[in-house]
mmCIF file of N, CA and C in Angstrom:
data_model
loop_
_atom_site.group_PDB
_atom_site.id
_atom_site.type_symbol
_atom_site.label_atom_id
_atom_site.label_comp_id
_atom_site.label_asym_id
_atom_site.label_seq_id
_atom_site.Cartn_x
_atom_site.Cartn_y
_atom_site.Cartn_z
ATOM 1 N N UNK U 56 37.445 15.672 40.407
ATOM 2 C CA UNK U 56 37.766 14.727 39.372
ATOM 3 C C UNK U 56 36.514 14.016 38.868
ATOM 4 N N UNK U 57 35.646 13.623 39.799
ATOM 5 C CA UNK U 57 34.409 12.942 39.406
ATOM 6 C C UNK U 57 33.533 13.883 38.581
ATOM 7 N N UNK U 58 33.543 15.186 38.938
ATOM 8 C CA UNK U 58 32.742 16.147 38.188
ATOM 9 C C UNK U 58 33.220 16.260 36.747
ATOM 10 N N UNK U 59 34.525 16.202 36.546
ATOM 11 C CA UNK U 59 35.099 16.296 35.198
ATOM 12 C C UNK U 59 34.693 15.064 34.381
ATOM 13 N N UNK U 60 34.788 13.886 35.003
ATOM 14 C CA UNK U 60 34.404 12.651 34.307
ATOM 15 C C UNK U 60 32.915 12.680 33.979
ATOM 16 N N UNK U 61 32.098 13.143 34.902
ATOM 17 C CA UNK U 61 30.663 13.232 34.677
ATOM 18 C C UNK U 61 30.357 14.230 33.559
ATOM 19 N N UNK U 62 31.082 15.357 33.534
ATOM 20 C CA UNK U 62 30.878 16.358 32.488
ATOM 21 C C UNK U 62 31.277 15.790 31.129
ATOM 22 N N UNK U 63 32.408 15.066 31.068
ATOM 23 C CA UNK U 63 32.859 14.455 29.813
ATOM 24 C C UNK U 63 31.857 13.390 29.363
ATOM 25 N N UNK U 64 31.371 12.589 30.278
ATOM 26 C CA UNK U 64 30.391 11.559 29.934
ATOM 27 C C UNK U 64 29.095 12.193 29.443
ATOM 28 N N UNK U 65 28.658 13.244 30.114
ATOM 29 C CA UNK U 65 27.434 13.947 29.697
ATOM 30 C C UNK U 65 27.604 14.561 28.315
ATOM 31 N N UNK U 66 28.750 15.153 28.064
ATOM 32 C CA UNK U 66 29.016 15.755 26.754
ATOM 33 C C UNK U 66 29.072 14.672 25.682
ATOM 34 N N UNK U 67 29.675 13.530 26.001
ATOM 35 C CA UNK U 67 29.757 12.432 25.042
ATOM 36 C C UNK U 67 28.366 11.900 24.700
ATOM 37 N N UNK U 68 27.545 11.762 25.708
ATOM 38 C CA UNK U 68 26.178 11.289 25.476
ATOM 39 C C UNK U 68 25.409 12.302 24.629
ATOM 40 N N UNK U 69 25.582 13.601 24.905
ATOM 41 C CA UNK U 69 24.908 14.639 24.130
ATOM 42 C C UNK U 69 25.352 14.617 22.670
ATOM 43 N N UNK U 70 26.671 14.484 22.459
ATOM 44 C CA UNK U 70 27.194 14.440 21.091
ATOM 45 C C UNK U 70 26.671 13.196 20.371
ATOM 46 N N UNK U 71 26.640 12.065 21.051
ATOM 47 C CA UNK U 71 26.137 10.830 20.444
ATOM 48 C C UNK U 71 24.654 10.963 20.099
ATOM 49 N N UNK U 72 23.884 11.573 20.972
ATOM 50 C CA UNK U 72 22.454 11.757 20.720
ATOM 51 C C UNK U 72 22.236 12.703 19.541
ATOM 52 N N UNK U 73 23.009 13.787 19.486
ATOM 53 C CA UNK U 73 22.886 14.720 18.367
ATOM 54 C C UNK U 73 23.283 14.041 17.052
ATOM 55 N N UNK U 74 24.315 13.211 17.096
ATOM 56 C CA UNK U 74 24.717 12.471 15.900
ATOM 57 C C UNK U 74 23.645 11.497 15.462
ATOM 58 N N UNK U 75 23.016 10.829 16.429
ATOM 59 C CA UNK U 75 21.953 9.877 16.099
ATOM 60 C C UNK U 75 20.757 10.592 15.491
ATOM 61 N N UNK U 76 20.408 11.764 16.028
ATOM 62 C CA UNK U 76 19.307 12.542 15.483
ATOM 63 C C UNK U 76 19.643 13.000 14.066
ATOM 64 N N UNK U 77 20.877 13.456 13.855
ATOM 65 C CA UNK U 77 21.308 13.879 12.523
ATOM 66 C C UNK U 77 21.308 12.721 11.550
ATOM 67 N N UNK U 78 21.784 11.570 11.998
ATOM 68 C CA UNK U 78 21.785 10.378 11.139
ATOM 69 C C UNK U 78 20.362 9.962 10.800
ATOM 70 N N UNK U 79 19.485 10.037 11.801
ATOM 71 C CA UNK U 79 18.085 9.687 11.573
ATOM 72 C C UNK U 79 17.454 10.647 10.583
ATOM 73 N N UNK U 80 17.750 11.915 10.700
ATOM 74 C CA UNK U 80 17.201 12.914 9.787
ATOM 75 C C UNK U 80 17.707 12.664 8.369
ATOM 76 N N UNK U 81 19.004 12.379 8.229
ATOM 77 C CA UNK U 81 19.551 12.090 6.905
ATOM 78 C C UNK U 81 18.953 10.811 6.340
ATOM 79 N N UNK U 82 18.745 9.843 7.221
ATOM 80 C CA UNK U 82 18.132 8.592 6.776
ATOM 81 C C UNK U 82 16.710 8.834 6.288
ATOM 82 N N UNK U 83 15.960 9.672 7.007
ATOM 83 C CA UNK U 83 14.596 10.012 6.592
ATOM 84 C C UNK U 83 14.605 10.758 5.259
ATOM 85 N N UNK U 84 15.570 11.676 5.099
ATOM 86 C CA UNK U 84 15.662 12.423 3.846
ATOM 87 C C UNK U 84 16.008 11.486 2.690
ATOM 88 N N UNK U 85 16.909 10.557 2.937
ATOM 89 C CA UNK U 85 17.284 9.599 1.891
ATOM 90 C C UNK U 85 16.099 8.700 1.539
ATOM 91 N N UNK U 86 15.367 8.271 2.541
ATOM 92 C CA UNK U 86 14.184 7.434 2.307
ATOM 93 C C UNK U 86 13.143 8.195 1.493
ATOM 94 N N UNK U 87 12.923 9.470 1.840
ATOM 95 C CA UNK U 87 11.973 10.291 1.091
ATOM 96 C C UNK U 87 12.430 10.483 -0.355
ATOM 97 N N UNK U 88 13.736 10.667 -0.540
ATOM 98 C CA UNK U 88 14.271 10.831 -1.895
ATOM 99 C C UNK U 88 14.066 9.562 -2.714
ATOM 100 N N UNK U 89 14.277 8.410 -2.098
ATOM 101 C CA UNK U 89 14.077 7.140 -2.803
ATOM 102 C C UNK U 89 12.612 6.967 -3.175
ATOM 103 N N UNK U 90 11.723 7.337 -2.281
ATOM 104 C CA UNK U 90 10.281 7.231 -2.557
ATOM 105 C C UNK U 90 9.898 8.148 -3.717
ATOM 106 N N UNK U 91 10.413 9.403 -3.703
ATOM 107 C CA UNK U 91 10.105 10.330 -4.799
ATOM 108 C C UNK U 91 10.653 9.804 -6.119
ATOM 109 N N UNK U 92 11.875 9.298 -6.115
ATOM 110 C CA UNK U 92 12.464 8.780 -7.347
ATOM 111 C C UNK U 92 11.699 7.566 -7.854
ATOM 112 N N UNK U 93 11.299 6.691 -6.952
ATOM 113 C CA UNK U 93 10.530 5.509 -7.352
ATOM 114 C C UNK U 93 9.206 5.922 -7.970
ATOM 115 N N UNK U 94 8.540 6.888 -7.365
ATOM 116 C CA UNK U 94 7.276 7.383 -7.919
ATOM 117 C C UNK U 94 7.493 7.995 -9.295
ATOM 118 N N UNK U 95 8.576 8.739 -9.447
ATOM 119 C CA UNK U 95 8.862 9.359 -10.742
ATOM 120 C C UNK U 95 9.129 8.306 -11.809
ATOM 121 N N UNK U 96 9.876 7.276 -11.462
ATOM 122 C CA UNK U 96 10.176 6.206 -12.422
ATOM 123 C C UNK U 96 8.899 5.469 -12.803
ATOM 124 N N UNK U 97 8.035 5.199 -11.850
ATOM 125 C CA UNK U 97 6.762 4.528 -12.150
ATOM 126 C C UNK U 97 5.896 5.394 -13.058
ATOM 127 N N UNK U 98 5.882 6.698 -12.823
ATOM 128 C CA UNK U 98 5.109 7.606 -13.670
ATOM 129 C C UNK U 98 5.666 7.622 -15.089
ATOM 130 N N UNK U 99 6.986 7.697 -15.217
ATOM 131 C CA UNK U 99 7.613 7.685 -16.532
ATOM 132 C C UNK U 99 7.315 6.374 -17.245
ATOM 133 N N UNK U 100 7.361 5.266 -16.532
ATOM 134 C CA UNK U 100 7.067 3.968 -17.148
ATOM 135 C C UNK U 100 5.636 3.923 -17.662
ATOM 136 N N UNK U 101 4.703 4.454 -16.900
ATOM 137 C CA UNK U 101 3.311 4.450 -17.356
ATOM 138 C C UNK U 101 3.137 5.359 -18.569
ATOM 139 N N UNK U 102 3.814 6.504 -18.580
ATOM 140 C CA UNK U 102 3.741 7.399 -19.728
ATOM 141 C C UNK U 102 4.375 6.768 -20.964
ATOM 142 N N UNK U 103 5.449 6.026 -20.780
ATOM 143 C CA UNK U 103 6.070 5.319 -21.904
ATOM 144 C C UNK U 103 5.137 4.251 -22.462
ATOM 145 N N UNK U 104 4.416 3.593 -21.584
ATOM 146 C CA UNK U 104 3.459 2.583 -22.041
ATOM 147 C C UNK U 104 2.354 3.230 -22.875
ATOM 148 N N UNK U 105 1.864 4.385 -22.445
ATOM 149 C CA UNK U 105 0.849 5.113 -23.211
ATOM 150 C C UNK U 105 1.419 5.531 -24.564
ATOM 151 N N UNK U 106 2.641 6.033 -24.549
ATOM 152 C CA UNK U 106 3.290 6.437 -25.798
ATOM 153 C C UNK U 106 3.465 5.243 -26.731
ATOM 154 N N UNK U 107 3.849 4.114 -26.179
ATOM 155 C CA UNK U 107 4.031 2.904 -26.983
ATOM 156 C C UNK U 107 2.717 2.490 -27.637
ATOM 157 N N UNK U 108 1.633 2.547 -26.901
ATOM 158 C CA UNK U 108 0.319 2.216 -27.463
ATOM 159 C C UNK U 108 -0.056 3.189 -28.581
ATOM 160 N N UNK U 109 0.216 4.475 -28.359
ATOM 161 C CA UNK U 109 -0.081 5.471 -29.389
ATOM 162 C C UNK U 109 0.723 5.213 -30.656
ATOM 163 N N UNK U 110 1.985 4.880 -30.499
ATOM 164 C CA UNK U 110 2.842 4.601 -31.656
ATOM 165 C C UNK U 110 2.336 3.378 -32.407
ATOM 166 N N UNK U 111 1.929 2.345 -31.673
ATOM 167 C CA UNK U 111 1.399 1.145 -32.329
ATOM 168 C C UNK U 111 0.144 1.469 -33.131
ATOM 169 N N UNK U 112 -0.746 2.272 -32.562
ATOM 170 C CA UNK U 112 -1.963 2.655 -33.272
ATOM 171 C C UNK U 112 -1.641 3.483 -34.515
ATOM 172 N N UNK U 113 -0.693 4.420 -34.374
ATOM 173 C CA UNK U 113 -0.304 5.236 -35.525
ATOM 174 C C UNK U 113 0.309 4.383 -36.630
ATOM 175 N N UNK U 114 1.148 3.436 -36.259
ATOM 176 C CA UNK U 114 1.760 2.557 -37.259
ATOM 177 C C UNK U 114 0.692 1.737 -37.980
ATOM 178 N N UNK U 115 -0.263 1.229 -37.210
ATOM 179 C CA UNK U 115 -1.337 0.435 -37.823
ATOM 180 C C UNK U 115 -2.094 1.284 -38.845
ATOM 181 N N UNK U 116 -2.440 2.507 -38.461
ATOM 182 C CA UNK U 116 -3.158 3.402 -39.367
ATOM 183 C C UNK U 116 -2.290 3.772 -40.573
ATOM 184 N N UNK U 117 -1.021 4.054 -40.349
ATOM 185 C CA UNK U 117 -0.121 4.438 -41.445
ATOM 186 C C UNK U 117 0.032 3.305 -42.446
ATOM 187 N N UNK U 118 0.269 2.090 -41.953
ATOM 188 C CA UNK U 118 0.450 0.967 -42.868
ATOM 189 C C UNK U 118 -0.849 0.601 -43.582
ATOM 190 N N UNK U 119 -1.973 0.827 -42.929
ATOM 191 C CA UNK U 119 -3.256 0.607 -43.581
ATOM 192 C C UNK U 119 -3.425 1.586 -44.738
ATOM 193 N N UNK U 120 -3.128 2.839 -44.486
ATOM 194 C CA UNK U 120 -3.215 3.851 -45.543
ATOM 195 C C UNK U 120 -2.212 3.563 -46.657
ATOM 196 N N UNK U 121 -1.012 3.152 -46.283
ATOM 197 C CA UNK U 121 0.008 2.825 -47.276
ATOM 198 C C UNK U 121 -0.441 1.663 -48.150
ATOM 199 N N UNK U 122 -1.086 0.680 -47.561
ATOM 200 C CA UNK U 122 -1.612 -0.452 -48.323
ATOM 201 C C UNK U 122 -2.661 -0.001 -49.328
ATOM 202 N N UNK U 123 -3.541 0.900 -48.889
ATOM 203 C CA UNK U 123 -4.560 1.442 -49.801
ATOM 204 C C UNK U 123 -3.916 2.205 -50.950
ATOM 205 N N UNK U 124 -2.916 3.002 -50.640
ATOM 206 C CA UNK U 124 -2.227 3.766 -51.682
ATOM 207 C C UNK U 124 -1.536 2.820 -52.664
ATOM 208 N N UNK U 125 -0.895 1.774 -52.156
ATOM 209 C CA UNK U 125 -0.236 0.807 -53.034
ATOM 210 C C UNK U 125 -1.244 0.133 -53.961
ATOM 211 N N UNK U 126 -2.411 -0.193 -53.439
ATOM 212 C CA UNK U 126 -3.447 -0.813 -54.280
ATOM 213 C C UNK U 126 -3.920 0.156 -55.367
ATOM 214 N N UNK U 127 -4.097 1.412 -55.019
ATOM 215 C CA UNK U 127 -4.516 2.408 -56.012
ATOM 216 C C UNK U 127 -3.448 2.607 -57.082
ATOM 217 N N UNK U 128 -2.195 2.654 -56.659
ATOM 218 C CA UNK U 128 -1.100 2.835 -57.607
ATOM 219 C C UNK U 128 -1.025 1.635 -58.550
ATOM 220 N N UNK U 129 -1.162 0.452 -57.996
ATOM 221 C CA UNK U 129 -1.083 -0.736 -58.855
ATOM 222 C C UNK U 129 -2.262 -0.762 -59.847
ATOM 223 N N UNK U 130 -3.433 -0.293 -59.432
ATOM 224 C CA UNK U 130 -4.572 -0.199 -60.368
ATOM 225 C C UNK U 130 -4.288 0.816 -61.465
ATOM 226 N N UNK U 131 -3.683 1.936 -61.084
ATOM 227 C CA UNK U 131 -3.354 2.959 -62.080
ATOM 228 C C UNK U 131 -2.271 2.471 -63.041
ATOM 229 N N UNK U 132 -1.301 1.728 -62.519
ATOM 230 C CA UNK U 132 -0.244 1.192 -63.368
ATOM 231 C C UNK U 132 -0.783 0.119 -64.317
ATOM 232 N N UNK U 133 -1.802 -0.580 -63.924
ATOM 233 C CA UNK U 133 -2.381 -1.651 -64.742
ATOM 234 C C UNK U 133 -3.177 -1.076 -65.911
ATOM 235 N N UNK U 134 -3.698 0.126 -65.794
ATOM 236 C CA UNK U 134 -4.469 0.738 -66.879
ATOM 237 C C UNK U 134 -3.511 1.195 -67.975
ATOM 238 N N UNK U 135 -3.916 0.922 -69.237
ATOM 239 C CA UNK U 135 -3.049 1.363 -70.342
ATOM 240 C C UNK U 135 -3.174 2.837 -70.636
#
């Protein structure tokens, strides 16, 4: 009888240890996934910032050119 109880206790401890190892492995995988996702989001944010700066520069250049064109058109319209 004692051998059966000892065998059941040993099996229970083994199952608990295997579950803890599996949980730890899943926890490590989840942590790694969160780290990868965080890195990806930070990279995307930095790329968006670069894109935003490029768009601002393009708009500045476009509106500058548009202003020049408007001035030329108004000069042409003023001539009889």
